Tab-separated table of C-alpha atoms and ligand atoms in Angstrom:
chain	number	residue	atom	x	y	z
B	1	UNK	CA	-1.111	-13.690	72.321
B	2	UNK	CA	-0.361	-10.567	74.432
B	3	UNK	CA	1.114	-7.925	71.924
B	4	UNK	CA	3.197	-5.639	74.261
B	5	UNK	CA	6.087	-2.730	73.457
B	6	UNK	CA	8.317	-2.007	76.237
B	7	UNK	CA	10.277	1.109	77.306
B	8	UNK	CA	13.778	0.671	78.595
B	9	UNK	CA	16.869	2.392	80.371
B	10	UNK	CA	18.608	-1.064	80.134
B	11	UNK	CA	20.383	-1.349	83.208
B	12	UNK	CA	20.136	-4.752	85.657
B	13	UNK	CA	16.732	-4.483	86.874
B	14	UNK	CA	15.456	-3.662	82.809
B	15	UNK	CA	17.454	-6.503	82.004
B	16	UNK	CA	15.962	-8.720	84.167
B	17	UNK	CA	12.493	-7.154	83.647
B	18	UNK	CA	12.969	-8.085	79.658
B	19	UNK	CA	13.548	-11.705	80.222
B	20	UNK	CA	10.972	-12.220	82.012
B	21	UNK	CA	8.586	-11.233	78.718
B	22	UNK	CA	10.917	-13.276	76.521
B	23	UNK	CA	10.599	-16.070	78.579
B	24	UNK	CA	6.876	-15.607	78.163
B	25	UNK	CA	5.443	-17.592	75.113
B	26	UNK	CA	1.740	-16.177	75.181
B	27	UNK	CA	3.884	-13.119	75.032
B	28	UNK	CA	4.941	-11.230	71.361
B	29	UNK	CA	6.947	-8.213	72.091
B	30	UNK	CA	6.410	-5.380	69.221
B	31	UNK	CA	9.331	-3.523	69.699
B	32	UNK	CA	11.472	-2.086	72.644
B	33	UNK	CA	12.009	1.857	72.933
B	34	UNK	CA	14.949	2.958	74.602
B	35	UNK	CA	15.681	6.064	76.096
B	36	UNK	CA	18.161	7.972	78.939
B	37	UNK	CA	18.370	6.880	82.665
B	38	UNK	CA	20.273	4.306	84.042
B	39	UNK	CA	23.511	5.347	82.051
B	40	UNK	CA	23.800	7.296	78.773
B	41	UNK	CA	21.676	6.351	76.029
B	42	UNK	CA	24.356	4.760	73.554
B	43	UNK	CA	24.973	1.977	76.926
B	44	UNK	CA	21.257	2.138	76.987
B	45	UNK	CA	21.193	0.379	73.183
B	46	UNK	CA	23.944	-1.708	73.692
B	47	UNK	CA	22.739	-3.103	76.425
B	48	UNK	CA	19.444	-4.200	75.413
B	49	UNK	CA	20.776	-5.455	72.513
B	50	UNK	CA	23.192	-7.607	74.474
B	51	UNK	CA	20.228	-9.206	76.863
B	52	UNK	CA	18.622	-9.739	73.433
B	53	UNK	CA	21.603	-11.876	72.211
B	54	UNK	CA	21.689	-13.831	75.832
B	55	UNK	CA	17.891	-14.726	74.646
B	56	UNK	CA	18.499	-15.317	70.602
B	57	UNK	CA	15.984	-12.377	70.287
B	58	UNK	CA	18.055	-10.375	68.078
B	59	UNK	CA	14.862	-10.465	65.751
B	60	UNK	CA	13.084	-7.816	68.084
B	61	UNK	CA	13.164	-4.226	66.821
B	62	UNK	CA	14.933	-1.805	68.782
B	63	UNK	CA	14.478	1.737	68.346
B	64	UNK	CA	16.911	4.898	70.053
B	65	UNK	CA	14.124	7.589	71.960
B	66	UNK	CA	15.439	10.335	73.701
B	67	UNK	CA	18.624	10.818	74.900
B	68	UNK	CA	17.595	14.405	77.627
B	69	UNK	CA	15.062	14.557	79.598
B	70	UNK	CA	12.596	17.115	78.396
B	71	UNK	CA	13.917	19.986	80.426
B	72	UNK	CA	17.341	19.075	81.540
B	73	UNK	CA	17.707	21.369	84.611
B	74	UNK	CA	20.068	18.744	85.744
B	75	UNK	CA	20.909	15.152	84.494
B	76	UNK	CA	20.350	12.611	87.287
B	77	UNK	CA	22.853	9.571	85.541
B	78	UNK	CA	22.939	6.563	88.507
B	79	UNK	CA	25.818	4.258	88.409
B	80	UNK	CA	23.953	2.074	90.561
B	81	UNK	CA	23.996	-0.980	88.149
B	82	UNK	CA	27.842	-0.426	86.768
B	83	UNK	CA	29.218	2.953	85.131
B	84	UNK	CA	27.590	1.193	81.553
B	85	UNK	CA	24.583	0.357	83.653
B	86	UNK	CA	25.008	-3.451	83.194
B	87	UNK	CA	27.873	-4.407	85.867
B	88	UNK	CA	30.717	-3.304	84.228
B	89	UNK	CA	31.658	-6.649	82.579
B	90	UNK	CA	31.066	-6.010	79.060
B	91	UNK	CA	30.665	-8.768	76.185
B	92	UNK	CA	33.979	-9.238	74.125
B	93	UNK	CA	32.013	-9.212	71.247
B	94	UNK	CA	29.410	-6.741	71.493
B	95	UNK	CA	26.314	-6.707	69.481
B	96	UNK	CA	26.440	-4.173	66.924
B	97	UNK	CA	25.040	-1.133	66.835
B	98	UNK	CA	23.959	-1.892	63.482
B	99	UNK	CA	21.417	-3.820	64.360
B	100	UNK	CA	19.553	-1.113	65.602
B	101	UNK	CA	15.851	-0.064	63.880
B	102	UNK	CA	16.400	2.599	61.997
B	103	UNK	CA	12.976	4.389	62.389
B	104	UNK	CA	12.743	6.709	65.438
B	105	UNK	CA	11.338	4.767	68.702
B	106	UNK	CA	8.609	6.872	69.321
B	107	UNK	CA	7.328	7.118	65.834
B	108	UNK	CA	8.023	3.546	65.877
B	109	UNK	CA	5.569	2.578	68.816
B	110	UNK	CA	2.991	5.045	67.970
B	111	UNK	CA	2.762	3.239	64.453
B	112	UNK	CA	2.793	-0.173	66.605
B	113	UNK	CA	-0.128	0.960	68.332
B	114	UNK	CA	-1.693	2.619	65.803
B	115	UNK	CA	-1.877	-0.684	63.786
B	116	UNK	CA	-3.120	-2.648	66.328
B	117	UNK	CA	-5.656	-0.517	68.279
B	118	UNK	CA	-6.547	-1.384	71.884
B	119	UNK	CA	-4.614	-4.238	72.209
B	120	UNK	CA	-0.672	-2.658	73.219
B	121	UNK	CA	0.055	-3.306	76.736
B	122	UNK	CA	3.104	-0.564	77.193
B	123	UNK	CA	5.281	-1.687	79.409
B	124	UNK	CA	7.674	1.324	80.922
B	125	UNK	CA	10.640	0.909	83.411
B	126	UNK	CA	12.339	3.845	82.775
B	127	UNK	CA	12.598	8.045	82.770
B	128	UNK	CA	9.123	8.640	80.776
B	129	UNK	CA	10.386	11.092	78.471
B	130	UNK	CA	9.366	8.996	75.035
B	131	UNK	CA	6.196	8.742	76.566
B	132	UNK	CA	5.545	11.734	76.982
B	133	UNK	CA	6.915	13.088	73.541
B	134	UNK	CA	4.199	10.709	71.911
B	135	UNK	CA	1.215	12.002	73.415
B	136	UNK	CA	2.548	15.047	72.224
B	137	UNK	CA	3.162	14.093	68.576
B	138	UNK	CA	-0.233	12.012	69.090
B	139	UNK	CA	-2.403	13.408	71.730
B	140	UNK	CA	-4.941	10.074	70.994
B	141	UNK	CA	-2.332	7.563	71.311
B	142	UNK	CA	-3.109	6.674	75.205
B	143	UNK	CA	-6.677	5.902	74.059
B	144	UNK	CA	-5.534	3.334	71.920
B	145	UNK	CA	-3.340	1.129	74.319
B	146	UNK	CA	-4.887	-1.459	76.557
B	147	UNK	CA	-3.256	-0.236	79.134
B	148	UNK	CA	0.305	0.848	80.283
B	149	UNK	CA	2.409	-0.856	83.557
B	150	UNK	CA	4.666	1.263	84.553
B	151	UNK	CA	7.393	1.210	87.177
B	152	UNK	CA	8.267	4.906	89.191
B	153	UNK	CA	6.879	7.205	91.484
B	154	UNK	CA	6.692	6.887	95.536
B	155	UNK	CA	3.874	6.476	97.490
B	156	UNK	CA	5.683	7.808	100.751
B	157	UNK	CA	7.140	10.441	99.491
B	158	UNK	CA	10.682	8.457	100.513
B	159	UNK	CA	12.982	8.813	97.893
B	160	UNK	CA	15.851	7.012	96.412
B	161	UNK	CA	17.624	9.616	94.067
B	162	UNK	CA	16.593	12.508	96.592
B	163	UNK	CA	14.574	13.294	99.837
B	164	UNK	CA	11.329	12.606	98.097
B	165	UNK	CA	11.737	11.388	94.588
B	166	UNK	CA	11.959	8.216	93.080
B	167	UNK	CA	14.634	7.770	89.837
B	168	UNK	CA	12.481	7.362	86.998
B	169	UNK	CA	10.296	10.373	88.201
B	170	UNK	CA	13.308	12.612	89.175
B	171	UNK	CA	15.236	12.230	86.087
B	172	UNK	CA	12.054	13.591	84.064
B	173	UNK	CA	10.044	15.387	86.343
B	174	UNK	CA	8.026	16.795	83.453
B	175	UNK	CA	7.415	13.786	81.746
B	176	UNK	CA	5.980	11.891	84.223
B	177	UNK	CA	3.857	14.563	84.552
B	178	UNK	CA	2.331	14.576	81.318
B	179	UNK	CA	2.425	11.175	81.341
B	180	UNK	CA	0.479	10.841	84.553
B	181	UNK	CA	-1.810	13.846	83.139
B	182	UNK	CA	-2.385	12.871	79.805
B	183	UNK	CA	-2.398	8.437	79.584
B	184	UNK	CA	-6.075	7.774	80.306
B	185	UNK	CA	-6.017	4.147	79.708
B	186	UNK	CA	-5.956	1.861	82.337
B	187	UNK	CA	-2.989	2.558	84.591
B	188	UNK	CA	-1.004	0.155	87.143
B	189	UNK	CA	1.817	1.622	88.894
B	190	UNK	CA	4.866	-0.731	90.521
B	191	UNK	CA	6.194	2.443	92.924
B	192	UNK	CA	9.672	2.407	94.651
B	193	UNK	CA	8.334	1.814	97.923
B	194	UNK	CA	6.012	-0.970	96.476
B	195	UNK	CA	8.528	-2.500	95.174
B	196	UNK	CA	10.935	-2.179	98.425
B	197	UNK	CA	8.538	-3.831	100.624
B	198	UNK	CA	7.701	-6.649	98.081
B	199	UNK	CA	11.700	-7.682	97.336
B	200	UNK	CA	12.752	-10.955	97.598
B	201	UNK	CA	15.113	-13.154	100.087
B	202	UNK	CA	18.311	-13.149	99.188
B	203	UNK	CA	18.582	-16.612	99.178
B	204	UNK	CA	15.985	-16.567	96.364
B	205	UNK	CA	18.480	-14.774	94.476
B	206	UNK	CA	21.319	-17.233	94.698
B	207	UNK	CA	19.072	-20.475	94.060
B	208	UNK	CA	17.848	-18.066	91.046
B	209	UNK	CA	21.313	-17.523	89.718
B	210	UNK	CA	22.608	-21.013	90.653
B	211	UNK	CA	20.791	-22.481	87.842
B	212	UNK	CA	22.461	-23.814	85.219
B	213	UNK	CA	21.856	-21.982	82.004
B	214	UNK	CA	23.981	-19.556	79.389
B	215	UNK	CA	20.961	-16.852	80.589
B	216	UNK	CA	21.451	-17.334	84.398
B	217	UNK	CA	25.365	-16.890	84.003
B	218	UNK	CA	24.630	-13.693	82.210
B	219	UNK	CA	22.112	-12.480	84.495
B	220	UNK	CA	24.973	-13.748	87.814
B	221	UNK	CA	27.599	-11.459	86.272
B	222	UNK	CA	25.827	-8.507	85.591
B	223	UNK	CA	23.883	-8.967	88.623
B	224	UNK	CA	26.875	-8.587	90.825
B	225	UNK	CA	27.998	-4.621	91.335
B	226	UNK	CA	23.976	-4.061	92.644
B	227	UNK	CA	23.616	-7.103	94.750
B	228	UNK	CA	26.846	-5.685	96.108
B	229	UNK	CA	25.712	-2.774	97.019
B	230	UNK	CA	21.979	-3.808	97.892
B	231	UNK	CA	23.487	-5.887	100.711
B	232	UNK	CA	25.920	-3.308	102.076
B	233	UNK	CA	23.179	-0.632	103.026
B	234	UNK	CA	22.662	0.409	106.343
B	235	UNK	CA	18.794	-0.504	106.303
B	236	UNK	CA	18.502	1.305	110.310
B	237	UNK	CA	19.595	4.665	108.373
B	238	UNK	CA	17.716	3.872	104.848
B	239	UNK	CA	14.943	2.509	106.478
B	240	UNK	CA	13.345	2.443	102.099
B	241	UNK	CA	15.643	0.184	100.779
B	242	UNK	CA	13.563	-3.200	101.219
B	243	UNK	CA	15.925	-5.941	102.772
B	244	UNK	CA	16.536	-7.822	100.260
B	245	UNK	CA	16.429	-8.462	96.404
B	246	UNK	CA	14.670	-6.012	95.180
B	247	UNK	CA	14.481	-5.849	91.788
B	248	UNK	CA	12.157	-2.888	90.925
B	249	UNK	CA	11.536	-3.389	87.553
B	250	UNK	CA	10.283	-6.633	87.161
B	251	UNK	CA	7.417	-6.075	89.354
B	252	UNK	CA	5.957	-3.652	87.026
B	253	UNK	CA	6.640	-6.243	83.960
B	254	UNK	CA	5.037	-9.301	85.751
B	255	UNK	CA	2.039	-7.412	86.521
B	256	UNK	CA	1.690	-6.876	82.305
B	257	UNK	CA	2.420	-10.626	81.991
B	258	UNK	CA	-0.135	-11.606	84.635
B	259	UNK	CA	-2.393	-9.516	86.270
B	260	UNK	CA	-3.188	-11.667	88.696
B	261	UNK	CA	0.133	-11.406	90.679
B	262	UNK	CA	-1.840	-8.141	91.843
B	263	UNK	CA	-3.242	-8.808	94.783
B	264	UNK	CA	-4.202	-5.653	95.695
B	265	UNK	CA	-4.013	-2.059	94.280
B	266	UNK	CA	-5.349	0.902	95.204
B	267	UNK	CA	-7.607	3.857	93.093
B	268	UNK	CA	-6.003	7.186	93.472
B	269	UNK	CA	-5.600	9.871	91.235
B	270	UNK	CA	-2.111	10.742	90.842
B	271	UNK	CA	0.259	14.029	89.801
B	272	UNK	CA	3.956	14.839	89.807
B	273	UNK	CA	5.219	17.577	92.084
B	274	UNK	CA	7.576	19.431	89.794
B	275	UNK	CA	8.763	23.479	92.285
B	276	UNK	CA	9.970	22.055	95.656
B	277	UNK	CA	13.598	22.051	96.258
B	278	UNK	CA	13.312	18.697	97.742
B	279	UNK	CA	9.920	17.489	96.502
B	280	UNK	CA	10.481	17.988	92.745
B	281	UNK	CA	9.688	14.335	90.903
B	282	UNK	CA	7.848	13.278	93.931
B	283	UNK	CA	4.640	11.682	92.820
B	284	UNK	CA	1.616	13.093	94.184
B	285	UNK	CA	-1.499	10.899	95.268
B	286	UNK	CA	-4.490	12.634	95.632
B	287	UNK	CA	-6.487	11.162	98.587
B	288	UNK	CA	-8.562	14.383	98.883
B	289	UNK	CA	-9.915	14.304	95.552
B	290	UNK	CA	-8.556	18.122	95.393
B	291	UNK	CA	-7.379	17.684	91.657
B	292	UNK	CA	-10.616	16.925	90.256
B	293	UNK	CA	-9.169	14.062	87.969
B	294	UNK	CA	-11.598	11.571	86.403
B	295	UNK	CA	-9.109	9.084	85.816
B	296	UNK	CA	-7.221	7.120	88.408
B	297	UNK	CA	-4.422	4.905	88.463
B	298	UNK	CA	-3.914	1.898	90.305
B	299	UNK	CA	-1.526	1.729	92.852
B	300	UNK	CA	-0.260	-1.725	93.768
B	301	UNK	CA	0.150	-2.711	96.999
B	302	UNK	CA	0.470	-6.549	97.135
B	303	UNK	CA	1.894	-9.086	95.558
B	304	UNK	CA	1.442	-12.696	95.032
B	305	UNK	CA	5.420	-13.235	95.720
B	306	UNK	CA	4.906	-17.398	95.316
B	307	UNK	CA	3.918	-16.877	91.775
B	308	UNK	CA	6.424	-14.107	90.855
B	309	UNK	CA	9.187	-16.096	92.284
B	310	UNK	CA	8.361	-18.809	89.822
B	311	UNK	CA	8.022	-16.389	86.603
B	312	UNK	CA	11.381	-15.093	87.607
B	313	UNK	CA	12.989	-18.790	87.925
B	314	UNK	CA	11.601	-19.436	84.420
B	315	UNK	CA	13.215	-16.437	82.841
B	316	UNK	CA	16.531	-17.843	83.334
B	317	UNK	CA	15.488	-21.315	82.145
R	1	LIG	C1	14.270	2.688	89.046
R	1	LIG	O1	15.449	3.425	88.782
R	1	LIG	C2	16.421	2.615	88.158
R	1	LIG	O2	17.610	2.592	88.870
R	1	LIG	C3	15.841	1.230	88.061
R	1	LIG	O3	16.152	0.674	86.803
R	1	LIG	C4	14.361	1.414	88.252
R	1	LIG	O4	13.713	1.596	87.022
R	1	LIG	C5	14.118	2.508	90.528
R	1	LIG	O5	13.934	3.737	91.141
């Protein structure tokens, strides 16, 4: 069984990115830590606990991280995936939030690893900032994870929140920093433009959300303020986007679930750029070796789509 604890800004793609470990049975999922980014950190809870309810996983602890990035110069919120960060169509009945773990989410995943030592595959979709307040509460608390998937960054320096930066990095510049300083375990990184050249036809997408199921009706409704705007942009002027479904998250969760959807990745050492005007957040890859950093991460660059496709039609089973 793969013990993993995943970090969340539940909007769409996070969403969909959870299912697919739920879905998973070789798969038990410790606890989920959530934390600001895709919309305000109270929509953030809500909304994973709604997914969870979709999947009759209410059973899974979910803890409240932070709610500010760790230096909040200024507060990147994205209404990309609806003003709540799920589509706009909210649940009637709401889970509560009640239901939430009381204990702390980062104190809550550092005990999580710390009781089951080298075997935590962290799983992080989202602005880093719980990550990076653990290694500060526990500076030895990268040593003990297997290894930590994470989606952000850019490899191109092309952005999609500004010029250069990538969402995740830009809303905590800092954070990714430390994280990308301080997490020595093994590292795989799903980056924005990764994930842009690896999306999906969109006619995978509507045979996806065709299928018959209480979870694929879900995912079709919440699903439908992005796909609306994924298929309006002008891909001659933002030549980034990806043409098609592109749901960034997920690639960095099926790479934890199976490895072997990496086809290829690349060994670079990696930093965040955190002065420029325009280059703040933008990740960093050190070709030249000029940083001097013993450990790399790896960088993926190809996917086995076939296989991926397949994971994501089970999700919605
Ligand atoms: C990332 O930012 C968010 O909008 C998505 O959930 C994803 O984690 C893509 O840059």
């Amino acid at each position: 069984m793969k013990k993993l604890w995943v970090d969340l800004d539940t909007g769409v793609d996070d969403a969909q990115a959870l299912m697919l470990a739920l879905a998973d049975p070789n798969v038990e999922i410790l606890g989920i830590s959530c934390v600001h980014g895709n919309t305000p950190l109270e929509n953030v809870l809500e909304n994973t606990l709604r997914v969870l309810k979709v999947c009759e996983r209410l059973n899974i602890p979910v803890h409240k991280g932070c709610g500010r990035p760790l230096l909040a110069r200024k507060q990147h919120a994205s209404d990309y995936h609806g003003k709540d960060g799920l589509g706009d169509v909210p649940d009637p009945d709401p889970p509560s939030l009640d239901l939430l773990n009381k204990k702390k989410a980062v104190q809550a995943m550092l005990k999580a690893v710390r009781n089951n030592p080298g075997e935590v595959i962290l799983v992080a979709t989202a602005p880093l900032t719980n990550l990076a307040v653990a290694v500060q509460l526990d500076p030895s608390f990268p040593k003990k994870l297997k290894s930590l998937f994470l989606m952000g960054g850019n490899v191109d320096s092309r952005g999609n929140t500004t010029i250069c930066g990538e969402f995740n990095f830009v809303a905590d510049p800092e954070a990714a920093y430390i994280v990308l300083d301080r997490y020595k375990c093994p590292t795989y990184i799903a980056s924005w433009e990764f994930s842009c050249a690896s999306s999906l036809p969109w006619s995978f997408c509507d045979k996806w959300l065709e299928q018959c199921t209480v979870k694929a009706k879900f995912m079709k409704k919440i699903t439908e303020v992005s796909r609306n705007r994924a298929q309006s942009v002008d891909y001659e002027k933002e030549s980034t986007a990806g043409k098609g479904f592109n749901s960034c998250d997920c690639y960095a969760m099926a790479a934890a679930l199976d490895e072997s959807l990496m086809l290829k990745n690349e060994e670079v050492a990696v930093s965040v750029e955190l002065e420029g005007a325009h280059t703040r957040g933008m990740m960093v890859m050190d070709y030249m070796e000029q940083l001097k950093k013993k450990n790399k991460a790896f960088i993926m660059k190809e996917f086995d789509l076939e296989k991926f496709k397949v994971m994501l039609m089970n999700s919605l089973k």
